[in-house]
Amino acid sequence: MTFSTPQDIDPARYRLLWDAKEGPGPVIYWMSREQRAHDNWGLLLAQQKGLELKRPVMVIFCLTTEYPGATRRHYGFLLRGLAQLQKVLCDYNMILHLLHGNPEKTLPVFLESISPALLISDFDPLRIKLRWRNSILQHSRIPWIEVDGHNIVPCWQASPKREYGAYTLRPKLKKLLPRFLTDVPPLAVHPYSMSGITDTPINPEALLEQIQETSVGEVKWIIPGEKAAKSMLAIFLQNKLEHYSINRNNPCINGQSDLSPYFHFGQLSPQRVAWEVSQGPFTPETTESFLEELIVRRELSDNFCYYTPDYDKVSAFPDWAFKSHDAHRQDKRLYLADLAELEKATTPDLLWNGCQHQLREHGKMHGYLRMYWAKKILEWSQSPEEALSNAIYLNDRYSLDGRDPNGYAGIAWSIGGVHDRPWFDRPIFGKIRYMNQNGCRRKFKVDLFLQNLLEQSVMPETTLNGDDRQ
Ligand code: FAD
Ligand code: FO1
């Protein structure tokens, strides 16, 4: 067997969290946000270090059955992806080992038992991940390196502060993209084998039995795993990218890439997608609007969550929006929807109910409608606090790509003016950008959208007996 040595990874993609003397054991890669074998900077760095030190590479995934708000829908996608990944890693002579329980407890004990050379982990701006990381750091006795495998320009390199909007982050990214938007080197078969620890095969069905939250089932239209993610990308590049800028805002046409669940679970590398798109036989006009979403908007969301610890609270809203909401607290609401009504999609607004059905049954709402959906929740809530909390609850519970910086930023944009500007003052919304159904009707055929949902059995026929007063 021949082994190739991957080229050194740009040190700006990673940072040292803890410096210490290397242990005698393997290089450990604690995988969490980037659940893939290919195009994964964290795993490539683990291999680079393993080759330098002549050590095996072991991949650890800490599986907690209590990940906040996650349901069977999410765990099904995650575990089926991990089971495939384990087999692929085996072909590269690497072990994927699951640690069960809260990583704050299980990982330090495991590390103590194995005396690794060093630890490599994924960057993630979300609170739970920062808590896990910071708590485990207190026990660290080995070098620990964090890698940003999600953003093309590592989050801390792109900007040292919370950005006002796409218009302030975009020029910073553009300056750095020539350095960071590169091809990603292939993973090599690792020449040093692990002894003593075997990788117990991941059995998704058995593990799913342990998930308490079974009320939200798995969906069938999207296949989990790295291989299916690549197929979805190929379909997008071949059939959809060319018309993306025209079709992406039309919920009657399936013109989006549908890649967000793969990105959320790290089964596909955003950098791979950006690279393929930028190197493909496409005109700049074709690629521009897609890369704006994939790079600028997505990396703006990570910037928001990383530099705004209260990213899911109204205190994260910009000052003008916060004051404007305060000035409109007493405005009379013509209609109020509580969480149960929202969740069951029984409001008087048929389009909104359709959006909620799409979210609940399909597990992914069309991107354009997500704005309408969230803004209506603001209009129908007693306070912006209630609106924010209900929107996040529903998005995280039902959306396959939920519980993601993109979700927190998208909801904060819709309800709290984050990354937006003040608009004309109006009841309830104050200066937050307004959206209503007439605007949607000008953009796309609302009735056709609802009809499609009926035909796909995403929405029951009885829904149409509602009273569409909005
Ligand atoms: P495509 O249009 O094909 O875009 C490709 C990729 O670009 C996406 O996968 C995503 O990574 C990125 N992208 C596209 N639009 C945005 C955007 N507005 N902001 C940031 N990145 C973007 N996205 C999630 O990933 N998870 C969520 O939970 C989520 N919740 C949202 C809630 C609201 C209220 C709003 C307004 C937006 C939300 N978004 C969320 C952002 C966006 O709607 C989705 O990323 C997109 O619809 C995903 O579908 P796609 O992959 O087919 O998108
Ligand atoms: N990450 C983990 O490291 N361990 C888990 O058990 C885990 C469960 C989980 C369930 C649903 C979900 O949406 C995400 C989950 N994640 C888990 C995190 C996920 O893989 C992503 O890293 C983040 O959600 C992206 O920020």
Coordinates of C-alpha atoms and ligand atoms in Angstrom, one line a residue:
M1 CA 0.0 0.0 0.0
T2 CA 1.3 3.5 -0.8
F3 CA 0.8 6.4 1.5
S4 CA 0.8 10.0 0.3
T5 CA 1.7 12.9 2.7
P6 CA -0.9 15.6 2.4
Q7 CA 0.4 19.1 2.0
D8 CA 0.6 21.2 5.2
I9 CA -2.6 22.9 6.1
D10 CA -2.6 26.7 6.2
P11 CA -2.1 27.4 10.0
A12 CA -4.6 30.3 9.8
R13 CA -7.4 27.7 9.5
Y14 CA -6.7 26.6 13.1
R15 CA -5.6 27.9 16.5
L16 CA -4.0 26.5 19.6
L17 CA -6.4 26.4 22.5
W18 CA -4.0 24.7 24.9
D19 CA -0.3 24.2 24.8
A20 CA 1.3 21.3 26.6
K21 CA 3.7 18.4 26.1
E22 CA 2.4 15.8 23.6
G23 CA 1.2 12.5 25.1
P24 CA 2.4 9.1 24.0
G25 CA -0.9 8.0 22.4
P26 CA -2.8 8.5 19.2
V27 CA -3.9 11.8 17.7
I28 CA -7.5 12.3 18.6
Y29 CA -9.9 14.2 16.4
W30 CA -13.1 15.1 18.4
M31 CA -15.6 15.4 15.6
S32 CA -18.8 17.2 16.2
R33 CA -19.8 19.9 13.6
E34 CA -18.0 18.3 10.6
Q35 CA -19.3 14.8 10.3
R36 CA -17.5 13.7 7.2
A37 CA -14.3 12.0 5.9
H38 CA -13.6 14.2 2.9
D39 CA -12.9 17.9 2.6
N40 CA -12.6 18.1 6.4
W41 CA -9.8 20.4 7.6
G42 CA -10.0 19.0 11.2
L43 CA -9.5 15.4 10.0
L44 CA -6.8 16.4 7.6
L45 CA -4.9 18.3 10.3
A46 CA -5.2 15.2 12.6
Q47 CA -3.7 13.1 9.8
Q48 CA -0.9 15.7 9.2
K49 CA 0.0 15.6 12.9
G50 CA -0.3 11.8 12.9
L51 CA 2.2 11.5 10.1
E52 CA 4.6 14.0 11.7
L53 CA 4.5 12.1 15.0
K54 CA 4.1 8.6 13.5
R55 CA 0.9 8.0 15.4
P56 CA -2.5 6.5 14.6
V57 CA -5.5 8.9 14.2
M58 CA -8.7 8.1 16.2
V59 CA -11.9 10.0 15.6
I60 CA -14.3 10.4 18.6
F61 CA -17.9 11.5 18.3
C62 CA -19.6 12.3 21.6
L63 CA -23.2 11.2 21.3
T64 CA -25.6 12.8 23.7
T65 CA -29.2 11.7 23.6
E66 CA -30.1 15.1 25.3
Y67 CA -29.0 17.5 22.6
P68 CA -31.3 20.5 23.3
G69 CA -34.6 20.1 21.4
A70 CA -33.3 17.5 19.0
T71 CA -35.8 14.8 17.9
R72 CA -35.8 11.5 16.2
R73 CA -35.8 13.3 12.8
H74 CA -32.4 14.9 13.7
Y75 CA -30.9 11.9 15.3
G76 CA -31.9 9.7 12.4
F77 CA -30.1 11.9 10.0
L78 CA -27.0 12.2 12.3
L79 CA -26.7 8.5 13.2
R80 CA -27.3 7.2 9.7
G81 CA -24.6 9.6 8.5
L82 CA -22.2 8.5 11.2
A83 CA -22.7 4.7 10.5
Q84 CA -21.7 5.3 6.8
L85 CA -18.8 7.5 7.9
Q86 CA -17.4 4.8 10.2
K87 CA -17.1 2.4 7.3
V88 CA -15.4 5.0 5.1
L89 CA -12.9 5.9 7.8
C90 CA -12.1 2.2 8.3
D91 CA -11.0 2.2 4.6
Y92 CA -8.6 5.0 5.5
N93 CA -7.3 3.0 8.5
M94 CA -8.9 5.3 11.1
I95 CA -11.3 4.4 13.8
L96 CA -14.6 6.2 14.6
H97 CA -15.5 5.6 18.2
L98 CA -18.7 6.8 19.9
L99 CA -18.6 8.1 23.4
H100 CA -22.1 8.0 25.0
G101 CA -23.3 10.8 27.3
N102 CA -22.4 14.4 28.0
P103 CA -18.9 15.1 26.6
E104 CA -18.1 17.3 29.6
K105 CA -18.1 14.1 31.6
T106 CA -17.1 11.4 29.1
L107 CA -14.4 13.0 27.1
P108 CA -11.9 14.0 29.9
V109 CA -12.2 10.4 31.3
F110 CA -11.5 8.9 27.9
L111 CA -8.6 11.2 27.2
E112 CA -7.1 10.4 30.6
S113 CA -7.3 6.7 29.7
I114 CA -5.6 6.9 26.3
S115 CA -3.0 9.7 26.9
P116 CA -3.3 11.1 23.4
A117 CA -0.5 13.0 21.6
L118 CA -2.9 15.9 21.1
L119 CA -6.5 16.8 20.6
I120 CA -8.1 18.4 17.5
S121 CA -11.7 19.7 17.6
D122 CA -14.2 21.5 15.4
F123 CA -14.9 25.2 15.8
D124 CA -18.6 25.9 16.5
P125 CA -20.0 29.3 17.7
L126 CA -23.1 27.9 19.5
R127 CA -23.4 28.1 23.2
I128 CA -23.6 24.4 24.0
K129 CA -20.5 23.7 22.0
L130 CA -18.6 26.5 23.7
R131 CA -19.7 25.2 27.1
W132 CA -18.5 21.7 26.3
R133 CA -15.2 23.1 25.0
N134 CA -14.6 25.4 27.9
S135 CA -15.5 22.9 30.5
I136 CA -13.2 20.2 29.0
L137 CA -10.4 22.7 28.5
Q138 CA -10.1 23.0 32.3
H139 CA -9.0 19.4 32.4
S140 CA -6.7 19.6 29.4
R141 CA -3.2 18.2 29.8
I142 CA -2.3 17.8 26.1
P143 CA -2.1 20.2 23.2
W144 CA -5.5 21.1 21.9
I145 CA -6.1 22.7 18.4
E146 CA -9.4 24.0 17.1
V147 CA -10.1 24.0 13.4
D148 CA -12.8 25.9 11.5
G149 CA -13.9 23.4 8.9
H150 CA -17.3 25.1 8.3
N151 CA -16.4 28.6 7.2
I152 CA -14.2 29.1 4.2
V153 CA -12.6 32.1 5.9
P154 CA -12.2 31.0 9.5
C155 CA -14.6 32.9 11.6
W156 CA -12.0 34.6 13.8
Q157 CA -9.9 35.5 10.7
A158 CA -12.8 37.1 8.8
S159 CA -13.6 39.7 11.5
P160 CA -12.7 40.4 15.1
K161 CA -16.1 41.8 15.9
R162 CA -19.8 41.4 15.2
E163 CA -20.6 42.8 11.8
Y164 CA -23.5 45.2 11.1
G165 CA -24.6 43.3 8.0
A166 CA -23.6 41.6 4.8
Y167 CA -22.3 45.0 3.5
T168 CA -19.6 45.2 6.2
L169 CA -18.6 41.5 6.1
R170 CA -18.6 41.1 2.3
P171 CA -15.5 43.2 1.6
K172 CA -13.6 41.5 4.4
L173 CA -14.3 38.1 3.0
K174 CA -13.6 39.2 -0.5
K175 CA -10.1 40.3 0.6
L176 CA -9.4 36.9 2.2
L177 CA -11.1 34.5 -0.2
P178 CA -8.1 34.3 -2.6
R179 CA -6.1 32.8 0.3
F180 CA -8.8 30.5 1.8
L181 CA -11.1 29.5 -1.1
T182 CA -8.8 26.7 -2.4
D183 CA -9.3 23.1 -3.3
V184 CA -9.2 20.7 -0.3
P185 CA -6.5 18.0 -0.4
P186 CA -7.6 14.4 -0.3
L187 CA -7.5 12.3 2.8
A188 CA -4.8 9.6 2.6
V189 CA -4.9 6.0 3.9
H190 CA -3.2 6.4 7.3
P191 CA -0.1 4.3 7.8
Y192 CA -0.3 4.0 11.6
S193 CA -2.9 1.7 13.0
M194 CA -4.7 1.8 16.4
S195 CA -4.3 -1.1 18.6
G196 CA -6.3 -2.0 21.7
I197 CA -9.5 -0.1 20.8
T198 CA -12.0 -1.5 18.3
D199 CA -14.7 0.6 16.6
T200 CA -18.0 -1.0 17.7
P201 CA -20.2 -0.8 14.6
I202 CA -22.7 2.1 14.8
N203 CA -26.2 0.7 14.7
P204 CA -28.6 3.6 14.0
E205 CA -31.7 1.6 14.7
A206 CA -30.5 0.4 18.1
L207 CA -29.3 3.9 19.0
L208 CA -32.5 5.5 17.9
E209 CA -34.4 3.4 20.4
Q210 CA -32.7 5.5 23.1
I211 CA -34.1 8.8 21.8
Q212 CA -37.0 9.8 24.0
E213 CA -38.4 12.5 21.6
T214 CA -40.2 10.4 19.0
S215 CA -43.1 12.7 18.1
V216 CA -41.2 14.2 15.2
G217 CA -40.3 11.4 12.7
E218 CA -37.6 11.1 10.1
V219 CA -38.3 12.3 6.6
K220 CA -37.8 10.2 3.4
W221 CA -37.1 12.8 0.7
I222 CA -33.5 13.3 1.7
I223 CA -30.9 10.6 2.3
P224 CA -28.5 11.1 5.1
G225 CA -24.7 10.8 4.7
E226 CA -21.7 12.1 2.8
K227 CA -22.4 10.1 -0.4
A228 CA -26.0 11.3 -0.8
A229 CA -24.8 14.8 -0.1
K230 CA -22.4 14.6 -3.0
S231 CA -25.3 13.3 -5.2
M232 CA -27.5 16.2 -4.1
L233 CA -24.7 18.6 -5.0
A234 CA -24.3 17.0 -8.4
I235 CA -28.0 17.4 -9.1
F236 CA -27.8 21.1 -8.1
L237 CA -24.8 21.8 -10.3
Q238 CA -26.3 20.0 -13.3
N239 CA -29.9 21.1 -13.1
K240 CA -30.5 24.0 -10.8
L241 CA -27.5 26.4 -10.5
E242 CA -28.0 27.9 -13.9
H243 CA -31.5 29.2 -12.9
Y244 CA -30.8 29.7 -9.2
S245 CA -30.9 33.5 -9.2
I246 CA -34.4 33.5 -10.9
N247 CA -35.9 30.4 -9.2
R248 CA -34.5 30.6 -5.6
N249 CA -37.3 32.9 -4.4
N250 CA -40.1 30.9 -5.9
P251 CA -41.5 28.4 -3.5
C252 CA -43.5 26.7 -6.3
I253 CA -40.2 25.7 -7.9
N254 CA -37.7 23.5 -6.2
G255 CA -34.8 25.8 -7.3
Q256 CA -32.8 25.8 -4.1
S257 CA -29.9 23.4 -3.5
D258 CA -31.5 21.5 -0.5
L259 CA -27.9 21.2 0.9
S260 CA -28.6 22.9 4.3
P261 CA -29.3 19.6 6.2
Y262 CA -26.0 18.3 5.0
F263 CA -24.2 21.5 6.0
H264 CA -25.8 21.5 9.4
F265 CA -24.6 18.0 10.2
G266 CA -21.3 18.6 8.5
Q267 CA -21.9 15.8 6.0
L268 CA -20.8 18.2 3.2
S269 CA -18.1 20.8 3.1
P270 CA -19.3 24.3 2.2
Q271 CA -15.8 24.9 0.8
R272 CA -16.1 21.9 -1.5
V273 CA -19.4 23.3 -2.8
A274 CA -18.0 26.9 -3.2
W275 CA -14.9 25.5 -4.9
E276 CA -16.9 23.3 -7.4
V277 CA -19.1 26.3 -8.2
S278 CA -16.3 28.7 -8.6
Q279 CA -14.3 26.4 -10.8
G280 CA -17.1 25.0 -12.9
P281 CA -18.1 26.0 -16.4
F282 CA -20.5 28.6 -15.1
T283 CA -20.6 32.3 -15.8
P284 CA -20.0 34.8 -12.9
E285 CA -23.7 35.9 -13.3
T286 CA -24.7 32.3 -12.7
T287 CA -22.6 31.8 -9.6
E288 CA -22.8 35.2 -8.0
S289 CA -26.2 34.9 -6.2
F290 CA -25.5 31.4 -5.0
L291 CA -22.1 32.2 -3.6
E292 CA -23.5 35.3 -1.9
E293 CA -25.8 33.0 0.1
L294 CA -23.3 30.1 0.5
I295 CA -20.4 32.3 1.6
V296 CA -21.5 35.8 2.7
R297 CA -24.8 35.1 4.3
R298 CA -23.8 31.8 5.9
E299 CA -20.5 33.1 7.3
L300 CA -22.3 36.2 8.5
S301 CA -24.5 33.9 10.6
D302 CA -21.5 32.4 12.3
N303 CA -20.1 35.9 12.8
F304 CA -23.4 36.8 14.5
C305 CA -23.5 33.9 16.9
Y306 CA -19.8 33.9 17.7
Y307 CA -19.7 37.6 18.7
T308 CA -23.2 37.7 20.2
P309 CA -23.5 35.2 23.1
D310 CA -27.2 36.0 23.5
Y311 CA -27.9 35.3 19.8
D312 CA -31.3 33.7 20.6
K313 CA -32.6 36.6 22.8
V314 CA -34.1 40.0 22.0
S315 CA -31.1 41.6 23.7
A316 CA -29.2 40.5 20.5
F317 CA -31.3 42.9 18.4
P318 CA -29.7 46.1 17.3
D319 CA -30.4 49.2 19.4
W320 CA -32.8 50.7 16.9
A321 CA -34.9 47.5 16.7
F322 CA -34.9 47.0 20.4
K323 CA -36.2 50.6 21.0
S324 CA -38.7 50.3 18.2
H325 CA -40.1 47.1 19.7
D326 CA -40.4 48.8 23.1
A327 CA -42.3 51.7 21.5
H328 CA -44.9 49.2 20.1
R329 CA -45.4 46.9 23.0
Q330 CA -48.9 48.2 23.7
D331 CA -50.1 48.2 20.1
K332 CA -53.4 46.3 19.6
R333 CA -52.9 42.9 18.0
L334 CA -55.9 42.0 15.8
Y335 CA -55.1 38.3 16.2
L336 CA -53.0 36.4 18.6
A337 CA -51.7 32.9 18.0
D338 CA -50.3 30.9 20.9
L339 CA -47.6 28.2 20.5
A340 CA -50.2 25.3 20.2
E341 CA -52.0 27.1 17.4
L342 CA -48.8 27.8 15.6
E343 CA -47.5 24.3 16.0
K344 CA -50.7 22.7 14.7
A345 CA -50.9 25.2 11.8
T346 CA -54.5 26.2 12.6
T347 CA -54.2 30.0 12.1
P348 CA -56.6 31.8 9.8
D349 CA -53.8 32.4 7.3
L350 CA -53.7 29.5 4.8
L351 CA -50.3 30.4 3.4
W352 CA -48.8 30.5 6.8
N353 CA -50.4 27.2 7.7
G354 CA -48.9 25.8 4.5
C355 CA -45.4 27.0 5.5
Q356 CA -45.9 25.4 8.9
H357 CA -47.0 22.1 7.4
Q358 CA -44.0 22.2 5.1
L359 CA -41.8 22.7 8.1
R360 CA -43.5 20.1 10.2
E361 CA -44.0 17.3 7.7
H362 CA -41.3 17.9 5.2
G363 CA -38.6 19.1 7.7
K364 CA -37.5 22.0 5.5
M365 CA -39.3 25.1 4.6
H366 CA -38.6 27.0 1.5
G367 CA -36.1 29.8 2.1
Y368 CA -38.3 32.7 0.9
L369 CA -41.2 31.6 3.0
R370 CA -39.1 31.3 6.2
M371 CA -39.1 35.1 6.3
Y372 CA -42.9 35.4 5.9
W373 CA -43.4 32.6 8.5
A374 CA -41.2 34.3 11.1
K375 CA -42.6 37.8 10.5
K376 CA -46.2 36.6 10.9
I377 CA -45.3 35.0 14.2
L378 CA -44.1 38.5 15.3
E379 CA -47.4 40.1 14.1
W380 CA -49.4 37.5 16.0
S381 CA -47.5 37.5 19.3
Q382 CA -48.0 39.5 22.5
S383 CA -44.4 40.5 22.6
P384 CA -41.1 40.2 20.5
E385 CA -39.8 37.9 23.3
E386 CA -42.7 35.5 22.8
A387 CA -42.4 35.7 19.0
L388 CA -38.6 35.0 19.1
S389 CA -38.9 32.1 21.5
N390 CA -41.8 30.4 19.6
A391 CA -40.1 30.8 16.2
I392 CA -36.9 29.3 17.5
Y393 CA -38.7 26.5 19.2
L394 CA -40.6 25.5 16.1
N395 CA -37.6 25.9 13.7
D396 CA -35.3 23.9 15.9
R397 CA -37.9 21.2 16.6
Y398 CA -39.0 20.5 13.0
S399 CA -36.4 21.8 10.6
L400 CA -33.7 19.3 9.7
D401 CA -31.3 22.2 9.4
G402 CA -32.5 23.8 12.7
R403 CA -30.4 24.5 15.7
D404 CA -27.9 26.2 13.4
P405 CA -26.3 29.7 13.4
N406 CA -28.2 30.3 10.1
G407 CA -31.5 29.7 11.9
Y408 CA -30.7 32.0 14.8
A409 CA -29.5 34.8 12.4
G410 CA -32.4 34.3 10.0
I411 CA -35.0 34.5 12.8
A412 CA -33.2 37.5 14.4
W413 CA -33.2 39.2 11.0
S414 CA -37.0 38.6 10.5
I415 CA -38.1 39.5 14.0
G416 CA -35.3 41.7 15.3
G417 CA -33.8 43.6 12.3
V418 CA -30.4 41.9 12.8
H419 CA -28.3 42.6 9.7
D420 CA -31.1 44.8 8.3
R421 CA -31.9 48.5 8.5
P422 CA -34.8 50.4 10.0
W423 CA -37.9 50.8 7.7
F424 CA -41.0 53.0 8.0
D425 CA -42.6 52.9 11.3
R426 CA -45.9 50.9 11.4
P427 CA -48.1 49.2 14.1
I428 CA -46.7 46.1 15.9
F429 CA -43.6 45.8 13.6
G430 CA -42.3 49.3 14.4
K431 CA -39.3 49.8 12.2
I432 CA -38.8 46.1 11.4
R433 CA -39.2 45.3 7.7
Y434 CA -42.8 44.3 7.0
M435 CA -44.0 41.4 4.9
N436 CA -47.5 40.4 4.1
Q437 CA -49.4 37.9 1.9
N438 CA -49.9 40.5 -0.9
G439 CA -46.2 40.8 -1.3
C440 CA -46.0 37.0 -1.6
R441 CA -48.8 36.9 -4.2
R442 CA -46.7 39.4 -6.3
K443 CA -43.7 37.1 -6.1
F444 CA -45.3 33.6 -6.7
K445 CA -48.5 31.7 -7.1
V446 CA -49.6 31.2 -3.5
D447 CA -52.5 28.9 -4.6
L448 CA -50.2 26.7 -6.7
F449 CA -47.8 26.5 -3.7
L450 CA -50.7 25.3 -1.5
Q451 CA -51.9 22.9 -4.2
N452 CA -48.4 21.4 -4.5
L453 CA -48.4 20.8 -0.7
L454 CA -51.7 18.9 -1.0
E455 CA -50.5 16.8 -3.8
Q456 CA -47.3 15.9 -1.9
S457 CA -49.4 15.0 1.1
V458 CA -47.5 17.5 3.1
M459 CA -50.7 19.3 4.0
P460 CA -54.1 17.6 4.6
E461 CA -57.1 18.6 2.3
T462 CA -59.1 19.8 5.3
T463 CA -56.7 22.7 5.8
L464 CA -58.2 24.5 2.8
N465 CA -61.5 24.8 4.7
G466 CA -59.8 27.5 6.8
D467 CA -60.6 31.2 6.7
D468 CA -57.9 33.1 4.8
R469 CA -58.3 36.5 6.3
Q470 CA -54.7 37.8 6.4
Ligands
FAD1 P1 -29.8 27.5 -0.9 O1 -30.6 28.6 -1.4 O2 -29.6 26.4 -1.9 O3 -28.5 28.1 -0.4 C1 -27.3 27.3 -0.2 C2 -26.7 27.5 1.1 O4 -26.4 28.9 1.4 C3 -27.6 27.1 2.3 O5 -27.6 25.7 2.5 C4 -27.1 27.9 3.4 O6 -26.0 27.4 4.0 C5 -26.7 29.2 2.7 N1 -27.8 30.2 2.8 C6 -28.8 30.4 2.0 N2 -29.6 31.4 2.4 C7 -29.1 31.8 3.6 C8 -29.4 32.8 4.5 N3 -30.5 33.6 4.4 N4 -28.7 33.0 5.6 C9 -27.6 32.2 5.8 N5 -27.2 31.2 5.0 C10 -27.9 31.1 3.9 N6 -30.8 28.1 7.4 C11 -30.3 27.0 8.0 O7 -29.3 26.4 7.5 N7 -30.9 26.5 9.2 C12 -32.0 27.2 9.7 O8 -32.5 26.7 10.7 C13 -32.5 28.3 9.1 N8 -33.6 29.0 9.6 C14 -34.0 30.1 9.0 C15 -35.1 30.8 9.6 C16 -35.5 32.0 9.0 C17 -36.7 32.7 9.6 C18 -34.9 32.5 7.9 C19 -35.3 33.8 7.3 C20 -33.8 31.9 7.3 C21 -33.3 30.7 7.8 N9 -32.3 29.9 7.3 C22 -31.8 28.8 7.9 C23 -31.5 30.5 6.1 C24 -32.0 29.9 4.7 O9 -33.4 30.1 4.6 C25 -31.6 28.5 4.5 O10 -30.3 28.3 4.7 C26 -32.0 27.9 3.2 O11 -33.3 28.1 2.9 C27 -31.6 26.5 3.1 O12 -32.0 25.8 2.0 P2 -31.0 25.4 0.8 O13 -29.8 24.8 1.3 O14 -31.8 24.7 -0.2 O15 -30.6 26.9 0.3
FO1_2 N1 -23.2 17.2 18.2 C1 -22.5 16.3 18.9 O1 -21.3 16.5 19.1 N2 -23.1 15.3 19.6 C2 -24.4 15.1 19.5 O2 -24.9 14.2 20.1 C3 -25.2 16.0 18.7 C4 -26.6 15.8 18.5 C5 -27.3 16.7 17.7 C6 -28.7 16.5 17.4 C7 -29.3 17.4 16.6 C8 -28.7 18.5 16.0 O3 -29.3 19.3 15.2 C9 -27.3 18.6 16.2 C10 -26.6 17.7 17.0 N3 -25.2 17.9 17.2 C11 -24.5 17.0 18.0 C12 -24.5 19.1 16.7 C13 -24.4 19.2 15.2 O4 -23.9 18.1 14.7 C14 -23.8 20.5 14.8 O5 -22.5 20.5 15.1 C15 -24.4 21.7 15.3 O6 -25.7 21.7 15.4 C16 -24.0 22.9 14.3 O7 -23.7 24.0 15.0

